[in-house]
CSV table of C-alpha atoms in Angstrom, one decimal:
chain,number,residue,atom,x,y,z
F,1,MET,CA,-0.2,0.1,-0.3
F,2,MET,CA,1.1,3.4,-0.9
F,3,GLN,CA,2.0,5.7,1.6
F,4,SER,CA,1.2,9.4,1.4
F,5,ALA,CA,3.5,12.3,1.8
F,6,PRO,CA,3.7,12.6,5.4
F,7,THR,CA,3.0,16.0,7.4
F,8,ARG,CA,5.4,17.8,9.6
F,9,LYS,CA,6.9,15.6,12.1
F,10,GLN,CA,7.5,17.4,15.5
F,11,GLY,CA,10.1,14.8,16.8
F,12,ASP,CA,13.5,14.5,16.7
F,13,PRO,CA,15.0,13.7,13.4
F,14,PHE,CA,18.1,12.3,14.8
F,15,LYS,CA,16.4,10.0,17.2
F,16,GLY,CA,16.9,6.0,16.2
F,17,LEU,CA,19.4,7.0,13.5
F,18,GLY,CA,22.4,5.1,15.0
F,19,VAL,CA,24.5,8.2,15.3
F,20,VAL,CA,26.3,10.5,17.6
F,21,PRO,CA,24.6,13.7,18.4
F,22,VAL,CA,27.1,15.7,18.3
F,23,VAL,CA,24.9,18.9,18.5
F,24,TYR,CA,23.6,17.7,21.9
F,25,SER,CA,27.1,17.6,23.3
F,26,GLN,CA,28.3,20.8,25.6
F,27,GLY,CA,31.0,21.2,23.3
F,28,TRP,CA,29.6,23.4,20.9
F,29,ALA,CA,27.8,25.6,23.8
F,30,ARG,CA,31.0,25.9,25.7
F,31,ASN,CA,32.7,27.2,22.1
F,32,ARG,CA,30.0,29.7,21.6
F,33,LEU,CA,30.4,30.9,25.5
F,34,LEU,CA,34.2,31.1,24.7
F,35,GLY,CA,33.9,33.1,21.5
F,36,ARG,CA,35.3,30.7,19.6
F,37,GLY,CA,33.5,30.6,16.0
F,38,THR,CA,31.5,27.5,14.7
F,39,PRO,CA,31.5,27.5,11.0
F,40,PRO,CA,27.7,26.8,9.5
F,41,MET,CA,26.9,23.5,8.4
F,42,LEU,CA,24.2,21.1,6.9
F,43,LEU,CA,23.4,18.3,9.7
F,44,SER,CA,20.4,16.8,7.5
F,45,PHE,CA,18.0,17.6,5.0
F,46,ARG,CA,14.5,15.9,4.8
F,47,PHE,CA,12.2,15.8,1.7
F,48,ALA,CA,9.3,13.9,0.4
F,49,ASN,CA,7.1,13.5,-2.6
F,50,HIS,CA,9.6,15.2,-4.7
F,51,ARG,CA,9.8,14.0,-8.4
F,52,SER,CA,10.9,10.3,-8.3
F,53,PHE,CA,10.8,10.2,-4.4
F,54,ARG,CA,7.6,9.5,-3.1
F,55,ASP,CA,8.0,8.7,0.9
F,56,GLU,CA,9.7,10.8,3.0
F,57,HIS,CA,13.6,10.4,2.9
F,58,GLN,CA,16.4,11.8,4.6
F,59,LEU,CA,20.3,12.3,3.7
F,60,ASN,CA,22.0,12.7,7.2
F,61,LEU,CA,25.2,14.4,7.6
F,62,MET,CA,26.1,13.4,11.1
F,63,PRO,CA,29.2,11.6,11.6
F,64,VAL,CA,28.9,7.4,12.6
F,65,TYR,CA,31.0,6.1,14.8
F,66,GLY,CA,32.9,2.9,15.5
F,67,ASP,CA,31.9,0.8,18.3
F,68,GLY,CA,33.2,2.5,21.8
F,69,ALA,CA,34.3,5.7,20.0
F,70,GLU,CA,33.4,8.7,21.3
F,71,ALA,CA,32.7,12.1,19.6
F,72,ASP,CA,35.1,15.0,20.0
F,73,GLU,CA,33.4,18.1,21.3
F,74,LEU,CA,36.0,20.3,19.4
F,75,ALA,CA,35.5,18.4,15.9
F,76,PRO,CA,33.0,19.3,13.4
F,77,GLN,CA,29.8,18.2,13.8
F,78,ALA,CA,28.8,16.9,10.5
F,79,VAL,CA,30.6,15.6,7.7
F,80,GLN,CA,32.6,17.7,5.1
F,81,VAL,CA,31.7,15.6,2.2
F,82,VAL,CA,28.9,13.3,0.9
F,83,GLY,CA,28.6,11.1,-2.3
F,84,ILE,CA,25.4,9.8,-3.4
F,85,PHE,CA,25.7,7.2,-5.8
F,86,GLY,CA,23.3,5.4,-8.2
F,87,ALA,CA,22.5,3.9,-11.6
F,88,ASN,CA,21.5,6.0,-14.3
F,89,ALA,CA,17.7,7.4,-14.3
F,90,SER,CA,17.8,6.0,-10.6
F,91,GLY,CA,16.9,9.4,-9.1
F,92,LYS,CA,20.3,10.4,-7.6
F,93,SER,CA,20.1,13.5,-9.1
F,94,ASN,CA,16.4,14.2,-7.9
F,95,CYS,CA,18.0,14.0,-4.4
F,96,LEU,CA,20.1,17.0,-5.3
F,97,GLY,CA,17.4,18.6,-7.2
F,98,ALA,CA,15.2,18.4,-3.7
F,99,LEU,CA,17.6,20.4,-1.8
F,100,GLY,CA,18.4,22.6,-4.9
F,101,PHE,CA,14.5,23.5,-5.1
F,102,MET,CA,14.3,24.4,-1.3
F,103,ARG,CA,17.2,26.9,-2.2
F,104,GLN,CA,14.9,28.5,-5.1
F,105,MET,CA,11.9,28.6,-3.0
F,106,VAL,CA,13.5,30.3,-0.2
F,107,VAL,CA,15.9,32.9,-2.6
F,108,GLU,CA,13.0,33.4,-5.3
F,109,SER,CA,9.7,32.7,-4.2
F,110,ASP,CA,8.4,36.2,-3.1
F,111,ARG,CA,9.8,37.3,-6.3
F,112,ALA,CA,7.9,35.0,-8.3
F,113,VAL,CA,4.4,36.1,-7.3
F,114,GLU,CA,1.4,36.3,-9.9
F,115,PRO,CA,-2.2,36.4,-8.9
F,116,GLY,CA,-4.1,33.3,-9.4
F,117,VAL,CA,-1.1,31.7,-10.4
F,118,GLY,CA,0.1,28.8,-8.5
F,119,LEU,CA,3.4,27.0,-7.6
F,120,SER,CA,5.5,25.3,-9.9
F,121,ARG,CA,6.5,22.4,-8.1
F,122,GLU,CA,7.8,18.9,-8.9
F,123,GLN,CA,5.8,16.1,-7.0
F,124,PHE,CA,5.8,12.2,-7.8
F,125,ARG,CA,3.3,12.1,-10.6
F,126,LEU,CA,3.2,8.5,-11.1
F,127,ASP,CA,0.8,7.8,-8.9
F,128,PRO,CA,-2.4,10.5,-8.8
F,129,ASP,CA,-3.0,9.8,-5.3
F,130,ILE,CA,0.1,11.1,-4.5
F,131,ALA,CA,0.5,14.0,-6.8
F,132,THR,CA,-2.2,16.1,-5.5
F,133,GLN,CA,-0.6,15.2,-1.8
F,134,PRO,CA,1.8,18.0,-0.4
F,135,SER,CA,5.7,18.3,-0.8
F,136,GLN,CA,7.5,18.9,2.3
F,137,TYR,CA,11.3,19.8,2.8
F,138,VAL,CA,13.3,20.4,5.9
F,139,VAL,CA,16.4,20.9,6.7
F,140,ASP,CA,18.7,20.8,10.4
F,141,LEU,CA,21.4,23.4,10.0
F,142,MET,CA,24.4,24.1,12.5
F,143,LEU,CA,24.4,28.3,12.6
F,144,GLY,CA,26.8,30.2,15.2
F,145,GLY,CA,26.9,26.9,17.0
F,146,VAL,CA,23.5,26.5,17.6
F,147,ARG,CA,21.2,24.1,15.8
F,148,HIS,CA,18.4,25.3,13.8
F,149,THR,CA,15.4,23.4,12.2
F,150,TYR,CA,13.6,25.2,8.8
F,151,GLY,CA,11.2,23.5,6.8
F,152,PHE,CA,7.8,24.2,4.8
F,153,THR,CA,4.9,22.0,3.1
F,154,ILE,CA,3.7,23.1,-0.2
F,155,ASP,CA,0.9,21.9,-2.6
F,156,ASP,CA,0.1,23.0,-6.0
F,157,ASP,CA,-1.7,26.2,-5.1
F,158,ARG,CA,0.3,27.7,-1.9
F,159,VAL,CA,2.7,27.2,1.2
F,160,LEU,CA,0.6,25.2,3.6
F,161,ASP,CA,2.8,25.8,6.6
F,162,GLU,CA,6.2,26.8,7.3
F,163,TRP,CA,8.8,26.7,10.8
F,164,LEU,CA,11.7,28.1,12.0
F,165,TYR,CA,13.1,26.6,15.3
F,166,HIS,CA,16.4,27.0,16.9
F,167,TYR,CA,18.0,25.2,19.8
F,168,PRO,CA,19.9,27.2,22.5
F,169,LEU,CA,21.7,25.1,24.7
F,170,GLY,CA,20.0,22.2,23.3
F,171,ARG,CA,16.4,23.3,24.0
F,172,ARG,CA,14.1,24.2,21.0
F,173,ARG,CA,12.7,27.4,21.0
F,174,ARG,CA,10.4,28.7,18.3
F,175,ILE,CA,11.1,31.7,16.0
F,176,PHE,CA,7.9,31.1,14.1
F,177,GLU,CA,5.1,29.1,13.0
F,178,ARG,CA,2.9,29.5,9.6
F,179,ASP,CA,-0.4,27.5,9.5
F,180,GLY,CA,-1.6,28.8,5.8
F,181,SER,CA,-1.9,32.6,6.4
F,182,GLU,CA,-2.0,32.3,10.2
F,183,PHE,CA,1.5,33.1,12.1
F,184,SER,CA,2.7,32.4,15.7
F,185,TRP,CA,6.0,33.9,17.2
F,186,GLY,CA,8.5,33.0,19.8
F,187,GLU,CA,9.3,35.0,22.7
F,188,GLU,CA,12.4,36.3,21.3
F,189,SER,CA,11.0,36.7,17.9
F,190,GLY,CA,10.7,40.7,17.7
F,191,ARG,CA,6.8,40.4,17.2
F,192,ARG,CA,5.4,43.6,15.6
F,193,PRO,CA,8.4,44.1,12.7
F,194,LEU,CA,7.3,40.1,11.7
F,195,GLU,CA,3.8,40.7,12.2
F,196,GLN,CA,3.6,43.7,9.3
F,197,ILE,CA,5.7,41.5,7.0
F,198,ALA,CA,3.7,38.3,7.6
F,199,GLU,CA,0.2,40.4,6.5
F,200,ILE,CA,2.1,41.0,3.1
F,201,THR,CA,3.2,37.5,2.6
F,202,ALA,CA,1.6,36.2,-0.3
F,203,PRO,CA,0.1,32.6,-0.6
F,204,THR,CA,2.5,31.2,-2.7
F,205,ALA,CA,5.6,32.8,-1.0
F,206,LEU,CA,8.2,31.5,1.8
F,207,PHE,CA,7.9,34.0,5.0
F,208,LEU,CA,11.8,33.7,5.0
F,209,SER,CA,11.9,34.6,1.4
F,210,THR,CA,9.6,37.8,2.1
F,211,VAL,CA,11.4,38.8,4.9
F,212,ALA,CA,14.8,38.9,3.1
F,213,ARG,CA,12.9,40.6,0.4
F,214,PHE,CA,11.9,43.9,2.8
F,215,GLY,CA,14.9,44.4,4.4
F,216,HIS,CA,15.5,42.0,7.3
F,217,SER,CA,18.2,40.1,5.8
F,218,ARG,CA,21.8,40.9,6.5
F,219,PRO,CA,24.8,40.2,4.3
F,220,GLU,CA,27.4,39.1,7.3
F,221,PRO,CA,26.4,37.2,9.9
F,222,ASP,CA,27.0,38.6,13.6
F,223,PRO,CA,28.3,36.0,15.9
F,224,ALA,CA,27.6,38.6,19.0
F,225,ASN,CA,24.0,38.9,17.6
F,226,PRO,CA,22.8,35.6,15.9
F,227,GLN,CA,19.5,36.0,14.2
F,228,PRO,CA,17.9,33.0,13.1
F,229,LEU,CA,15.7,34.3,10.4
F,230,HIS,CA,18.5,36.4,8.8
F,231,ASP,CA,21.7,33.6,9.2
F,232,THR,CA,19.2,30.8,7.7
F,233,TYR,CA,18.4,33.1,4.5
F,234,ARG,CA,22.1,33.5,4.5
F,235,TRP,CA,22.7,29.7,4.3
F,236,PHE,CA,20.4,29.0,1.6
F,237,TYR,CA,22.0,32.4,-0.4
F,238,LEU,CA,25.2,31.1,-0.6
F,239,MET,CA,24.5,28.0,-1.2
F,240,SER,CA,25.4,27.1,-5.2
F,241,GLN,CA,25.7,25.1,-7.8
F,242,ARG,CA,27.6,24.3,-10.7
F,243,THR,CA,29.2,27.6,-12.5
F,244,ASP,CA,29.6,28.1,-16.2
F,245,PRO,CA,33.5,28.1,-16.9
F,246,ALA,CA,33.7,31.0,-19.2
F,247,SER,CA,31.4,33.3,-17.4
F,248,GLY,CA,32.4,32.5,-13.9
F,249,LEU,CA,36.0,33.0,-14.8
F,250,SER,CA,35.7,35.9,-16.8
F,251,ALA,CA,33.4,37.5,-14.0
F,252,LEU,CA,35.9,36.4,-11.0
F,253,MET,CA,38.7,38.0,-12.7
F,254,ARG,CA,36.7,41.3,-14.0
F,255,ALA,CA,38.9,44.3,-14.1
F,256,GLY,CA,39.3,46.0,-10.5
F,257,SER,CA,38.1,42.8,-8.6
F,258,SER,CA,40.5,42.6,-5.5
F,259,ASP,CA,40.3,38.8,-5.8
F,260,ALA,CA,41.1,38.9,-9.5
F,261,GLU,CA,44.9,37.6,-9.0
F,262,LYS,CA,44.1,35.3,-6.8
F,263,VAL,CA,41.6,33.7,-8.5
F,264,ARG,CA,44.1,33.7,-11.3
F,265,GLN,CA,46.8,31.8,-9.2
F,266,LEU,CA,44.3,29.5,-7.9
F,267,VAL,CA,43.3,28.2,-11.3
F,268,VAL,CA,46.9,28.3,-12.8
F,269,ASP,CA,47.8,25.8,-9.5
F,270,LEU,CA,44.7,23.5,-10.4
F,271,LEU,CA,45.4,23.0,-14.1
F,272,GLN,CA,49.4,22.7,-13.3
F,273,ALA,CA,48.6,20.2,-10.6
F,274,ALA,CA,46.1,18.3,-13.0
F,275,ASP,CA,48.9,18.1,-15.7
F,276,VAL,CA,46.8,19.3,-18.5
F,277,GLY,CA,49.7,21.2,-20.4
F,278,ILE,CA,48.4,24.9,-19.3
F,279,VAL,CA,51.3,26.8,-17.7
F,280,ASP,CA,49.6,30.4,-17.1
F,281,ILE,CA,46.8,32.2,-17.7
F,282,VAL,CA,46.8,35.6,-19.8
F,283,VAL,CA,43.8,38.0,-18.9
F,284,ARG,CA,43.3,40.4,-21.7
F,285,THR,CA,41.2,43.7,-21.1
F,286,ASP,CA,42.3,45.3,-24.4
F,287,ALA,CA,39.6,47.5,-26.0
F,288,ASP,CA,38.1,46.9,-29.4
F,289,PRO,CA,41.0,47.7,-32.0
F,290,GLU,CA,38.3,49.0,-34.2
F,291,GLU,CA,36.6,51.1,-31.8
F,292,GLN,CA,36.8,54.9,-32.7
F,293,PRO,CA,38.0,57.3,-30.0
F,294,ALA,CA,35.2,59.1,-28.3
F,295,GLN,CA,34.6,62.4,-29.6
F,296,ASN,CA,33.1,64.4,-26.6
F,297,ALA,CA,32.8,63.9,-22.9
F,298,LEU,CA,29.5,62.0,-23.1
F,299,ARG,CA,31.0,59.2,-25.4
F,300,LYS,CA,34.0,59.3,-23.0
F,301,TRP,CA,31.9,58.6,-20.0
F,302,LEU,CA,29.4,56.0,-22.1
F,303,ARG,CA,33.0,54.1,-23.3
F,304,THR,CA,34.4,54.4,-19.7
F,305,ALA,CA,31.1,52.8,-18.2
F,306,VAL,CA,30.7,50.0,-20.6
F,307,ALA,CA,34.9,49.4,-20.4
F,308,SER,CA,34.0,48.7,-16.6
F,309,MET,CA,31.3,46.3,-17.3
F,310,ARG,CA,33.3,44.3,-19.9
F,311,LEU,CA,34.3,40.9,-19.0
F,312,PRO,CA,38.1,40.3,-19.6
F,313,ARG,CA,39.1,37.8,-22.6
F,314,ILE,CA,40.7,34.6,-20.7
F,315,GLN,CA,43.5,32.8,-22.7
F,316,PHE,CA,45.5,29.8,-21.6
F,317,ALA,CA,49.2,29.5,-22.0
F,318,HIS,CA,49.9,25.9,-23.4
F,319,GLN,CA,53.8,24.8,-23.4
F,320,GLY,CA,54.7,23.7,-26.9
F,321,PRO,CA,58.2,22.7,-28.5
F,322,ASN,CA,58.8,25.9,-29.4
F,323,GLY,CA,57.2,27.8,-26.4
F,324,THR,CA,53.9,28.8,-24.9
F,325,ALA,CA,50.8,29.4,-27.4
F,326,LEU,CA,47.5,31.1,-26.3
F,327,LEU,CA,44.3,29.2,-26.9
F,328,ASP,CA,40.5,30.0,-25.9
F,329,LEU,CA,38.7,28.3,-24.0
F,330,HIS,CA,36.8,27.0,-26.9
F,331,ASP,CA,40.1,25.4,-27.9
F,332,GLN,CA,40.3,23.2,-24.1
F,333,SER,CA,39.3,19.7,-24.0
F,334,SER,CA,35.8,18.9,-22.2
F,335,GLY,CA,37.8,17.4,-19.2
F,336,THR,CA,40.2,20.8,-19.1
F,337,ARG,CA,36.9,23.0,-19.3
F,338,GLN,CA,34.8,20.4,-16.3
F,339,LEU,CA,37.9,21.0,-14.3
F,340,LEU,CA,37.7,24.6,-14.7
F,341,THR,CA,34.0,24.9,-13.6
F,342,LEU,CA,34.8,22.4,-10.4
F,343,GLY,CA,37.8,24.3,-10.1
F,344,LEU,CA,35.8,27.8,-9.8
F,345,HIS,CA,32.9,26.6,-8.1
F,346,ALA,CA,35.0,25.2,-5.4
F,347,ALA,CA,37.5,28.3,-4.8
F,348,ALA,CA,33.9,30.1,-4.9
F,349,MET,CA,32.5,28.0,-1.7
F,350,LEU,CA,35.9,27.7,-0.1
F,351,ARG,CA,36.1,31.3,0.0
F,352,THR,CA,32.5,31.8,1.6
F,353,GLY,CA,31.9,28.4,3.9
F,354,ALA,CA,29.0,27.5,1.8
F,355,THR,CA,27.6,24.4,0.6
F,356,MET,CA,28.4,23.2,-3.0
F,357,LEU,CA,25.9,20.9,-4.5
F,358,ILE,CA,27.5,18.9,-7.7
F,359,ASP,CA,25.4,16.7,-9.9
F,360,GLU,CA,27.9,14.1,-11.9
F,361,ILE,CA,31.1,15.4,-10.2
F,362,ASP,CA,33.1,12.5,-12.2
F,363,ALA,CA,31.8,13.9,-15.6
F,364,SER,CA,35.0,14.3,-18.1
F,365,LEU,CA,37.5,13.5,-15.2
F,366,HIS,CA,39.8,11.1,-14.0
F,367,PRO,CA,39.2,9.6,-10.6
F,368,ILE,CA,42.6,10.9,-9.2
F,369,LEU,CA,41.2,14.5,-10.3
F,370,THR,CA,38.0,14.2,-8.9
F,371,ALA,CA,39.1,12.6,-5.8
F,372,LYS,CA,41.7,15.5,-5.1
F,373,LEU,CA,38.4,18.1,-5.5
F,374,ILE,CA,36.9,16.3,-2.9
F,375,SER,CA,39.9,15.7,-0.8
F,376,LEU,CA,40.3,19.9,-0.6
F,377,PHE,CA,36.8,20.0,1.5
F,378,ARG,CA,38.4,17.9,4.2
F,379,SER,CA,41.6,20.0,4.2
F,380,PRO,CA,41.8,22.3,6.9
F,381,GLN,CA,44.4,24.6,4.9
F,382,ALA,CA,42.2,24.4,1.8
F,383,ASN,CA,38.5,24.8,3.8
F,384,PRO,CA,38.9,26.9,7.0
F,385,LEU,CA,35.4,27.7,6.7
F,386,GLY,CA,34.0,24.5,6.9
F,387,SER,CA,32.4,24.3,3.5
F,388,GLN,CA,30.5,21.1,2.8
F,389,LEU,CA,30.5,19.1,-0.7
F,390,VAL,CA,27.1,17.1,-1.6
F,391,PHE,CA,27.5,15.4,-5.1
F,392,THR,CA,26.1,12.7,-7.0
F,393,SER,CA,28.4,10.1,-9.1
F,394,HIS,CA,28.1,6.4,-10.8
F,395,ASP,CA,31.9,6.3,-10.8
F,396,ALA,CA,32.9,3.4,-8.9
F,397,ALA,CA,36.1,4.3,-8.4
F,398,LEU,CA,35.2,7.0,-5.9
F,399,LEU,CA,34.4,3.7,-3.2
F,400,GLY,CA,37.5,2.8,-3.2
F,401,THR,CA,41.4,4.0,-2.3
F,402,ILE,CA,44.5,6.0,-4.0
F,403,ASP,CA,47.7,5.1,-2.3
F,404,ALA,CA,45.9,3.0,0.5
F,405,GLU,CA,44.3,6.3,1.7
F,406,GLU,CA,39.9,5.6,1.4
F,407,ILE,CA,38.7,8.5,-0.9
F,408,LEU,CA,35.5,8.6,1.1
F,409,ARG,CA,34.6,7.2,4.5
F,410,ARG,CA,31.9,4.9,5.3
F,411,ASP,CA,29.5,7.5,6.7
F,412,GLU,CA,30.0,9.6,3.5
F,413,ILE,CA,28.6,7.4,1.2
F,414,TRP,CA,25.1,7.2,0.0
F,415,PHE,CA,23.0,5.2,-2.4
F,416,VAL,CA,19.8,5.8,-4.5
F,417,GLU,CA,18.0,2.7,-5.9
F,418,LYS,CA,14.7,3.0,-7.6
F,419,ASP,CA,12.1,0.2,-7.9
F,420,GLY,CA,9.9,-1.4,-10.4
F,421,GLN,CA,7.2,1.5,-9.8
F,422,GLY,CA,9.4,4.2,-10.3
F,423,THR,CA,10.3,5.1,-7.0
F,424,SER,CA,13.1,6.3,-5.5
F,425,SER,CA,15.0,5.2,-2.4
F,426,LEU,CA,18.2,6.7,-0.3
F,427,TYR,CA,20.0,5.0,2.0
F,428,PRO,CA,23.6,4.9,3.5
F,429,LEU,CA,26.3,2.5,3.2
F,430,THR,CA,26.4,2.5,7.1
F,431,ASP,CA,23.1,0.2,6.8
F,432,PHE,CA,25.2,-2.3,5.8
F,433,LYS,CA,27.7,-4.0,8.1
F,434,PRO,CA,31.1,-3.6,7.3
F,435,ARG,CA,33.5,-6.8,6.8
F,436,LYS,CA,35.9,-7.0,9.2
F,437,GLU,CA,39.5,-6.1,7.3
F,438,GLY,CA,39.8,-5.2,3.9
F,439,GLU,CA,36.5,-4.1,2.6
F,440,ASN,CA,36.8,-3.4,-1.3
F,441,ARG,CA,33.6,-1.1,-1.1
F,442,GLN,CA,34.0,-0.7,-4.9
F,443,ARG,CA,34.1,-4.4,-6.2
F,444,ARG,CA,31.3,-4.9,-3.5
F,445,TYR,CA,29.2,-2.3,-4.9
F,446,LEU,CA,29.7,-3.1,-8.8
F,447,ASN,CA,28.9,-6.9,-7.5
F,448,GLY,CA,25.5,-5.3,-6.2
F,449,ASN,CA,25.9,-6.1,-2.5
F,450,TYR,CA,25.0,-2.8,-1.8
F,451,GLY,CA,22.2,-2.1,-4.4
F,452,ALA,CA,21.8,0.8,-6.6
F,453,VAL,CA,23.1,-0.6,-9.4
F,454,PRO,CA,21.5,-0.9,-13.1
F,455,ASP,CA,19.8,-4.4,-13.5
F,456,LEU,CA,20.7,-5.4,-17.1
F,457,SER,CA,19.3,-7.9,-18.8
F,458,SER,CA,22.3,-8.9,-21.6
F,459,HIS,CA,20.5,-10.8,-23.5
F,460,LEU,CA,17.9,-7.9,-24.2
F,461,PHE,CA,20.9,-5.4,-24.2
F,462,GLU,CA,22.5,-7.3,-27.0
F,463,GLN,CA,19.1,-8.0,-28.9
F,464,ALA,CA,18.4,-4.5,-28.8
F,465,LEU,CA,21.7,-3.6,-30.3
F,466,ALA,CA,21.8,-6.4,-32.5
F,467,THR,CA,21.9,-5.4,-36.4
F,468,ARG,CA,18.4,-6.4,-37.4
F,469,GLY,CA,17.8,-7.1,-41.6
F,470,ASP,CA,15.2,-4.8,-41.8
F,471,VAL,CA,16.7,-1.9,-40.7
F,472,ASP,CA,18.5,0.1,-43.6
F,473,ASP,CA,22.0,0.6,-41.9
F,474,THR,CA,23.0,3.9,-44.2
F,475,SER,CA,20.4,6.1,-42.1
F,476,THR,CA,23.4,5.7,-39.1
F,477,ARG,CA,26.3,6.7,-41.8
């Protein structure tokens, strides 16, 4: 019997998950009292009725410790990296997309309000009964050393409910709760200004999104004066997905940017380390040689304004037998462009401490390069602000080791599998009992021990690709 999308749960999402609840330890509270900064972190993400995910599923980033091990109170409260693996069309991209959809709602829902127009949600459509049920999205975050829970439920027409709680000293405190157009507030929320914003919040807009629009968000967090609404919105705002290499590189290196040289050197180092034949990057901001000199003050002013907006031309110096040659981005291989895309994306996230989402991280990249990018997020030197990486992949090599070092820990590996009814399921590797010594995860995964692999019929596959006498092979030439 199919289950309907669940309603909001008031219980503890970490209960019964077999993890050490570091967020309830006294370590982070003591650090906060001592003025020690705690990076923002995603602790868990729950969602239901989103694309191929019919029922509620949870991506839990809390570390899992071995028998007898104790959590270090000063250690990060969540893993820095999560890899989601599965077959083609299993739904792993939908898992990542659910978190991306939640971000889109938080950042943009107040701007997309049109009278008489409902919400463009992405519910499970293979069952008509489930398709009419609400969709739900919930995150647990660590912000300023304090756990926060934010979530909302929507249908095709409106936001049904929305809530934000925080847990100073481990005890839940309400910031706000919304039931349709009715709001209730916590004691520390500053009721009057929030009530005014609640009155103008559209049925299809999130309250958190509307608060940010009307001047109640701030660009930087203030550890001395934490604001749950502001800090929660900022976490979503900074979360980013893949950057186009051409526009991303040019924008970061725009003339006058204080970070231009740092970004250029970072990209050069990355490309040199990857051994793709590029020895330098040349940034050209020359004016168009066919452009005529300005004839008057107005034209001079216009030229100056346009020049300030012009994106520089980026060229790559390749080492050849007779010196270096400059080539444009479109002359680079797909692997080099992919490396640039991920490198720029990672550089932006590592500078802000934001969460980075990457679908198919292994596309066009050698596993060693992919593993190196993953390792950046575990390095205190490269990632001092605690940025997190959540990615999908079907490259089983990432489940293995390089130089006897595992690329991903057991509690950083998740799988997505789709059943015969088109329903996806999300589950962690830690659901499987580890072997005593020398567990070859890559081999066990490819052998189907963890599921989440293609159920391929060799006979049908060969039959489908076999040359038929009634097919004119000239059509493929």
